[in-house]
Tab-separated table of C-alpha atoms and ligand atoms in Angstrom:
chain	number	residue	atom	x	y	z
A	1	MET	CA	-10.329	-15.632	19.996
A	2	SER	CA	-8.457	-19.752	20.032
A	3	PHE	CA	-5.103	-19.551	17.547
A	4	GLU	CA	-3.293	-22.411	15.925
A	5	ASN	CA	-0.211	-20.852	14.844
A	6	ILE	CA	0.425	-18.602	17.333
A	7	ILE	CA	0.484	-18.637	21.687
A	8	VAL	CA	-0.641	-15.294	23.601
A	9	GLU	CA	0.215	-15.548	26.845
A	10	LYS	CA	-0.801	-12.801	29.464
A	11	LYS	CA	1.748	-12.781	32.877
A	12	GLY	CA	1.163	-9.258	34.982
A	13	ALA	CA	1.383	-6.870	32.846
A	14	VAL	CA	3.793	-9.103	29.990
A	15	ALA	CA	2.111	-10.155	26.870
A	16	VAL	CA	3.609	-12.876	25.652
A	17	LEU	CA	3.175	-13.891	21.594
A	18	THR	CA	4.803	-17.444	20.597
A	19	PHE	CA	5.246	-18.202	16.905
A	20	ASN	CA	3.828	-22.217	17.162
A	21	ARG	CA	5.003	-23.308	13.937
A	22	PRO	CA	7.242	-25.392	14.495
A	23	GLN	CA	7.027	-27.664	11.032
A	24	ALA	CA	8.597	-24.717	8.858
A	25	LEU	CA	10.663	-23.302	10.878
A	26	ASN	CA	7.627	-20.446	11.572
A	27	ALA	CA	7.479	-19.172	8.519
A	28	PHE	CA	4.918	-16.252	8.332
A	29	CYS	CA	2.244	-17.602	6.634
A	30	GLY	CA	-1.071	-15.664	5.823
A	31	ALA	CA	-3.174	-17.376	8.833
A	32	LEU	CA	-0.158	-17.356	11.400
A	33	MET	CA	0.250	-12.829	10.101
A	34	ASP	CA	-3.463	-12.655	11.116
A	35	GLU	CA	-3.272	-13.711	14.252
A	36	VAL	CA	-0.029	-11.682	15.206
A	37	THR	CA	-2.114	-8.800	13.963
A	38	GLN	CA	-5.302	-10.148	15.978
A	39	ALA	CA	-3.251	-10.405	19.309
A	40	ILE	CA	-2.096	-7.102	18.406
A	41	ASP	CA	-5.034	-5.845	18.092
A	42	ASP	CA	-5.834	-7.197	21.301
A	43	PHE	CA	-2.829	-6.041	23.739
A	44	GLU	CA	-3.051	-2.946	22.778
A	45	SER	CA	-6.841	-2.320	23.662
A	46	ASP	CA	-6.017	-4.356	27.249
A	47	ASP	CA	-5.389	-1.796	30.033
A	48	THR	CA	-3.904	-4.054	31.629
A	49	VAL	CA	-1.237	-5.097	29.146
A	50	LYS	CA	1.958	-2.352	29.515
A	51	VAL	CA	4.258	-4.067	27.426
A	52	ILE	CA	4.272	-6.902	24.377
A	53	VAL	CA	7.034	-9.640	24.160
A	54	ILE	CA	6.963	-11.476	20.992
A	55	THR	CA	9.530	-14.101	20.098
A	56	GLY	CA	9.609	-18.053	18.537
A	57	SER	CA	11.261	-20.992	19.778
A	58	GLU	CA	14.854	-22.243	20.693
A	59	LYS	CA	15.348	-23.153	17.018
A	60	ALA	CA	13.528	-20.076	15.249
A	61	PHE	CA	12.112	-17.143	15.936
A	62	ALA	CA	10.834	-17.686	12.216
A	63	ALA	CA	12.127	-18.334	9.095
A	64	GLY	CA	11.060	-15.468	6.801
A	65	ALA	CA	8.400	-15.234	4.877
A	66	ASP	CA	5.948	-18.899	3.751
A	67	ILE	CA	7.531	-19.808	0.510
A	68	LYS	CA	5.702	-22.607	-0.527
A	69	GLU	CA	2.696	-19.985	0.011
A	70	MET	CA	4.807	-17.323	-1.718
A	71	ALA	CA	6.009	-19.262	-4.136
A	72	ALA	CA	3.019	-19.018	-7.462
A	73	LYS	CA	1.909	-16.180	-6.450
A	74	THR	CA	1.591	-13.934	-9.434
A	75	PHE	CA	2.222	-9.249	-9.422
A	76	VAL	CA	-2.221	-9.250	-9.098
A	77	ASP	CA	-2.666	-11.326	-5.972
A	78	VAL	CA	-0.288	-9.516	-3.818
A	79	PHE	CA	-0.770	-6.528	-5.324
A	80	LYS	CA	-4.747	-7.104	-4.862
A	81	GLU	CA	-4.649	-8.453	-1.525
A	82	ASP	CA	-2.343	-5.801	0.050
A	83	PHE	CA	0.965	-8.968	1.075
A	84	ILE	CA	2.814	-7.599	3.458
A	85	THR	CA	1.189	-4.262	4.037
A	86	ARG	CA	-2.416	-6.105	5.027
A	87	ASN	CA	-1.102	-8.116	8.317
A	88	TRP	CA	2.796	-7.405	8.058
A	89	GLU	CA	2.807	-3.587	9.852
A	90	ARG	CA	0.368	-4.568	12.832
A	91	VAL	CA	2.830	-4.312	14.372
A	92	ALA	CA	4.870	-1.243	13.672
A	93	ARG	CA	2.112	0.608	14.255
A	94	CYS	CA	1.933	-0.711	18.171
A	95	ARG	CA	1.560	1.897	20.422
A	96	LYS	CA	2.792	-0.195	23.436
A	97	PRO	CA	6.502	-1.359	23.297
A	98	VAL	CA	7.371	-5.008	22.520
A	99	ILE	CA	10.466	-6.344	22.741
A	100	ALA	CA	11.285	-8.695	20.212
A	101	ALA	CA	13.156	-11.988	22.315
A	102	VAL	CA	14.943	-14.032	19.571
A	103	ALA	CA	16.820	-17.386	19.784
A	104	GLY	CA	17.458	-19.378	16.477
A	105	TYR	CA	17.124	-17.923	12.918
A	106	CYS	CA	15.686	-14.771	12.412
A	107	LEU	CA	15.225	-14.808	8.616
A	108	GLY	CA	14.426	-12.610	5.593
A	109	GLY	CA	10.956	-11.832	6.993
A	110	GLY	CA	11.929	-12.845	10.574
A	111	ASN	CA	14.482	-10.196	11.300
A	112	GLU	CA	12.450	-7.838	9.205
A	113	LEU	CA	9.598	-8.194	11.809
A	114	ALA	CA	11.959	-8.011	15.080
A	115	MET	CA	13.114	-4.518	12.958
A	116	MET	CA	9.664	-3.456	13.252
A	117	CYS	CA	9.630	-4.502	16.796
A	118	ASP	CA	11.021	-1.360	19.551
A	119	PHE	CA	14.112	-3.564	20.606
A	120	ILE	CA	16.321	-6.818	19.549
A	121	LEU	CA	17.234	-9.458	22.469
A	122	ALA	CA	19.484	-12.281	21.459
A	123	ALA	CA	20.399	-15.926	22.341
A	124	ASP	CA	23.734	-16.141	21.654
A	125	THR	CA	22.054	-18.599	19.023
A	126	ALA	CA	20.378	-16.567	16.836
A	127	LYS	CA	21.174	-15.836	13.137
A	128	PHE	CA	19.884	-13.392	11.883
A	129	SER	CA	19.659	-13.391	7.979
A	130	GLN	CA	18.126	-10.962	4.093
A	131	PRO	CA	18.069	-13.941	2.519
A	132	GLU	CA	15.632	-13.321	-0.112
A	133	ILE	CA	18.408	-12.513	-3.009
A	134	THR	CA	19.292	-16.730	-2.893
A	135	ILE	CA	15.905	-16.713	-4.134
A	136	GLY	CA	15.055	-14.325	-7.301
A	137	THR	CA	13.956	-11.392	-4.837
A	138	LEU	CA	14.307	-8.678	-2.441
A	139	PRO	CA	12.640	-8.509	1.247
A	140	GLY	CA	9.843	-6.947	0.654
A	141	ALA	CA	8.537	-6.422	4.750
A	142	GLY	CA	11.224	-3.400	5.148
A	143	GLY	CA	14.334	-5.246	4.999
A	144	THR	CA	16.438	-2.575	3.034
A	145	GLN	CA	14.914	0.603	5.312
A	146	ARG	CA	15.026	-0.662	8.423
A	147	LEU	CA	17.849	-2.190	7.851
A	148	THR	CA	19.973	0.644	6.373
A	149	ARG	CA	18.613	2.654	9.584
A	150	LEU	CA	20.240	0.417	12.076
A	151	VAL	CA	23.000	-0.625	11.033
A	152	GLY	CA	24.012	1.874	8.100
A	153	LYS	CA	24.422	1.074	3.970
A	154	SER	CA	27.418	-0.348	3.662
A	155	LYS	CA	26.518	-3.569	6.305
A	156	ALA	CA	22.721	-3.500	4.613
A	157	MET	CA	24.241	-3.615	0.872
A	158	GLU	CA	26.400	-6.181	1.761
A	159	LEU	CA	23.956	-8.564	4.239
A	160	CYS	CA	21.375	-7.813	1.087
A	161	LEU	CA	23.053	-8.622	-1.879
A	162	THR	CA	24.832	-11.873	-0.393
A	163	GLY	CA	22.230	-13.857	1.852
A	164	ARG	CA	24.657	-14.994	4.519
A	165	MET	CA	23.757	-15.260	8.162
A	166	MET	CA	25.303	-12.626	10.716
A	167	ASP	CA	25.812	-14.180	14.512
A	168	ALA	CA	23.973	-12.565	17.760
A	169	LYS	CA	27.620	-10.978	17.759
A	170	GLU	CA	28.198	-9.176	15.848
A	171	ALA	CA	24.204	-8.575	15.636
A	172	GLU	CA	25.275	-6.862	18.956
A	173	CYS	CA	27.867	-4.714	17.191
A	174	ALA	CA	26.580	-3.395	14.409
A	175	GLY	CA	23.555	-1.895	16.066
A	176	LEU	CA	20.710	-4.417	15.194
A	177	VAL	CA	20.665	-5.756	18.564
A	178	ALA	CA	20.041	-4.345	22.253
A	179	ARG	CA	21.429	-6.779	24.194
A	180	ILE	CA	22.871	-9.987	24.186
A	181	PHE	CA	21.673	-13.637	26.433
A	182	PRO	CA	22.653	-17.305	26.706
A	183	ALA	CA	19.687	-18.928	24.971
A	184	ALA	CA	18.929	-20.714	28.723
A	185	GLU	CA	18.626	-17.049	29.946
A	186	LEU	CA	16.592	-15.543	27.116
A	187	MET	CA	12.741	-15.475	28.414
A	188	ALA	CA	13.743	-14.551	31.981
A	189	GLU	CA	15.739	-11.981	31.111
A	190	THR	CA	12.989	-10.797	28.393
A	191	MET	CA	11.399	-11.000	31.162
A	192	LYS	CA	12.990	-8.810	33.492
A	193	ILE	CA	13.732	-6.167	30.642
A	194	ALA	CA	9.484	-6.047	30.174
A	195	GLU	CA	8.445	-5.519	33.947
A	196	GLN	CA	10.293	-3.108	34.823
A	197	ILE	CA	9.515	-0.853	31.602
A	198	ALA	CA	5.344	-2.074	32.539
A	199	SER	CA	6.456	-0.746	36.570
A	200	PHE	CA	6.808	3.291	34.778
A	201	SER	CA	4.494	5.173	33.338
A	202	PRO	CA	2.951	4.101	30.379
A	203	LEU	CA	2.022	7.603	29.442
A	204	ALA	CA	5.330	8.220	29.116
A	205	VAL	CA	7.094	5.252	28.177
A	206	MET	CA	4.571	5.765	25.144
A	207	MET	CA	5.982	8.860	24.823
A	208	VAL	CA	9.598	7.351	24.651
A	209	LYS	CA	8.816	5.434	22.247
A	210	GLU	CA	6.804	7.900	19.606
A	211	SER	CA	8.969	10.957	19.933
A	212	ILE	CA	12.282	8.293	19.239
A	213	ASN	CA	10.735	6.791	16.732
A	214	ARG	CA	9.931	10.563	15.153
A	215	ALA	CA	14.000	10.471	14.967
A	216	TYR	CA	13.375	8.506	11.825
A	217	GLU	CA	10.912	10.299	10.124
A	218	THR	CA	11.566	14.056	10.367
A	219	THR	CA	15.140	16.535	10.376
A	220	LEU	CA	16.792	17.110	14.224
A	221	ALA	CA	15.561	20.376	14.752
A	222	GLU	CA	11.646	19.127	14.073
A	223	GLY	CA	12.109	16.272	16.244
A	224	LEU	CA	13.689	17.802	19.096
A	225	ARG	CA	10.429	20.290	18.874
A	226	PHE	CA	8.522	17.126	18.937
A	227	GLU	CA	10.260	15.760	22.218
A	228	ARG	CA	9.981	19.143	23.446
A	229	ARG	CA	6.464	19.334	23.375
A	230	LEU	CA	6.073	15.876	24.631
A	231	PHE	CA	8.356	16.235	26.768
A	232	HIS	CA	6.487	19.510	28.014
A	233	ALA	CA	2.948	18.131	28.090
A	234	SER	CA	3.938	15.200	30.183
A	235	PHE	CA	3.646	17.639	33.068
A	236	ALA	CA	0.122	17.651	32.519
A	237	THR	CA	-0.215	14.068	33.792
A	238	GLU	CA	-0.475	12.781	36.933
A	239	ASP	CA	2.002	10.272	36.419
A	240	GLN	CA	5.308	13.016	36.787
A	241	LYS	CA	3.519	14.208	39.840
A	242	GLU	CA	3.851	11.207	41.255
A	243	GLY	CA	7.596	10.133	40.281
A	244	MET	CA	9.008	13.696	40.830
A	245	GLN	CA	7.348	13.866	44.468
A	246	ALA	CA	7.874	10.162	45.017
A	247	PHE	CA	11.346	10.987	44.424
A	248	THR	CA	12.091	13.849	46.402
A	249	GLY	CA	10.388	11.797	49.417
A	250	LYS	CA	13.023	9.008	48.714
A	251	ARG	CA	10.012	7.099	48.674
A	252	LYS	CA	8.634	3.785	45.234
A	253	ALA	CA	6.544	5.225	42.901
A	254	SER	CA	3.399	4.498	41.435
A	255	PHE	CA	2.070	5.174	37.818
A	256	LYS	CA	-1.010	5.024	36.542
A	257	GLY	CA	-1.351	5.475	33.477
A	258	LYS	CA	-3.153	9.839	34.227
B	1	CAA	N1	9.107	-20.954	4.863
B	1	CAA	C1	9.228	-22.369	4.101
B	1	CAA	N2	8.521	-23.179	4.800
B	1	CAA	C2	9.991	-22.941	5.397
B	1	CAA	C3	10.539	-22.036	4.838
B	1	CAA	C4	10.089	-20.617	4.230
B	1	CAA	N3	10.989	-19.601	4.560
B	1	CAA	N4	11.377	-21.870	5.972
B	1	CAA	C5	11.711	-23.700	6.720
B	1	CAA	N5	10.830	-24.185	5.688
B	1	CAA	C6	10.110	-25.456	5.973
B	1	CAA	C7	10.841	-26.137	5.618
B	1	CAA	O1	10.510	-26.509	3.884
B	1	CAA	C8	10.888	-27.061	5.980
B	1	CAA	O2	9.829	-28.199	6.264
B	1	CAA	P1	9.275	-30.063	5.628
B	1	CAA	O3	10.082	-30.628	6.402
B	1	CAA	O4	8.459	-30.477	4.971
B	1	CAA	O5	10.986	-29.650	4.084
B	1	CAA	C9	10.982	-27.193	7.398
B	1	CAA	O6	10.526	-25.317	7.626
B	1	CAA	C10	12.433	-27.681	8.233
B	1	CAA	O7	13.703	-26.438	7.370
B	1	CAA	P2	15.078	-27.040	6.874
B	1	CAA	O8	14.396	-28.664	6.950
B	1	CAA	O9	15.201	-26.267	6.116
B	1	CAA	O10	15.443	-27.017	8.044
B	1	CAA	P3	17.595	-26.815	8.386
B	1	CAA	O11	17.956	-26.699	9.912
B	1	CAA	O12	18.152	-27.970	7.249
B	1	CAA	O13	17.976	-25.466	7.272
B	1	CAA	C11	16.957	-22.876	7.292
B	1	CAA	C12	16.955	-24.507	8.064
B	1	CAA	C13	18.581	-22.855	6.637
B	1	CAA	C14	16.510	-21.412	8.041
B	1	CAA	C15	15.971	-22.734	5.710
B	1	CAA	O14	14.617	-23.545	6.222
B	1	CAA	C16	16.179	-22.085	5.262
B	1	CAA	O15	16.680	-21.760	4.447
B	1	CAA	N6	14.817	-21.489	4.625
B	1	CAA	C17	14.130	-20.237	4.263
B	1	CAA	C18	15.508	-19.014	4.491
B	1	CAA	C19	14.641	-18.447	3.514
B	1	CAA	O16	14.831	-18.174	2.496
B	1	CAA	N7	13.484	-16.786	3.521
B	1	CAA	C20	13.881	-15.660	3.094
B	1	CAA	C21	11.709	-16.067	2.859
B	1	CAA	S1	11.343	-14.912	1.701
B	1	CAA	C22	10.759	-13.634	2.280
B	1	CAA	O17	11.238	-13.407	3.908
B	1	CAA	C23	10.671	-12.904	2.086
B	1	CAA	C24	9.865	-11.222	2.664
B	1	CAA	O18	11.078	-10.157	2.941
B	1	CAA	C25	9.490	-10.643	3.795
């Protein structure tokens, strides 16, 4: 399938999805989100793709949902089309690791999509905000929920109630961003991290992802039980045997996803 609002590239085991709507600072129109959904479906069913990177331009990861497209919609419109749920949340359901590489504006729905990824790597130019309050609404793609879990109630409240922008350093200190790189090095550093993850057992990688995400859904006792069972299950894989034998044999492991 050819895309108009995103660019999709495969670099070895890493698939890179780049938002490409510069005329609107990558604002998410419906067509763009349909393409993101299609691209993630394609990556998920392609066994050669081990890690997905989602990025934007130097100026903007994304300036949020497309306000011009949304402005005239009624309750009936958004309810019937299942706005957001229908085509935005595919990223959050992806079982393969997804890294957001953010430079420039990461606002509203842009920040919400970045938070649906497994972690955020930021350029020192990145600016984060949930500005929906300034246009008479509230975050609608998980901002009040995921941001609160990442940065805590006080900071999430302050950010969502004022709509102010937070720079990369503040975002890292607050726990929204995993690491910061100089803007010129963001993609090279992101690819290094993605390639490292891609070199590990894809089964173990998926189990780590599932287990950490479970921490947000359950009690500590149930989360620990879930982790323990997945840990036990990993002993049924060839990759666990290979990884541990390679360690004792002082050689590099070669994982097969079996
Ligand atoms: N939707 C639609 N178009 C947008 C947009 C958006 N979210 N953000 C920027 N654009 C468009 C602008 O309208 C402009 O188009 P024209 O040239 O046709 O006028 C173009 O992108 C460039 O933008 P600016 O001229 O405004 O650029 P700037 O550098 O002066 O300002 C900005 C940059 C501070 C990011 C500013 O564009 C801005 O505030 N954008 C809106 C941010 C916002 O409110 N996002 C939240 C959206 S709501 C949401 O996301 C809901 C949800 O939770 C799901």
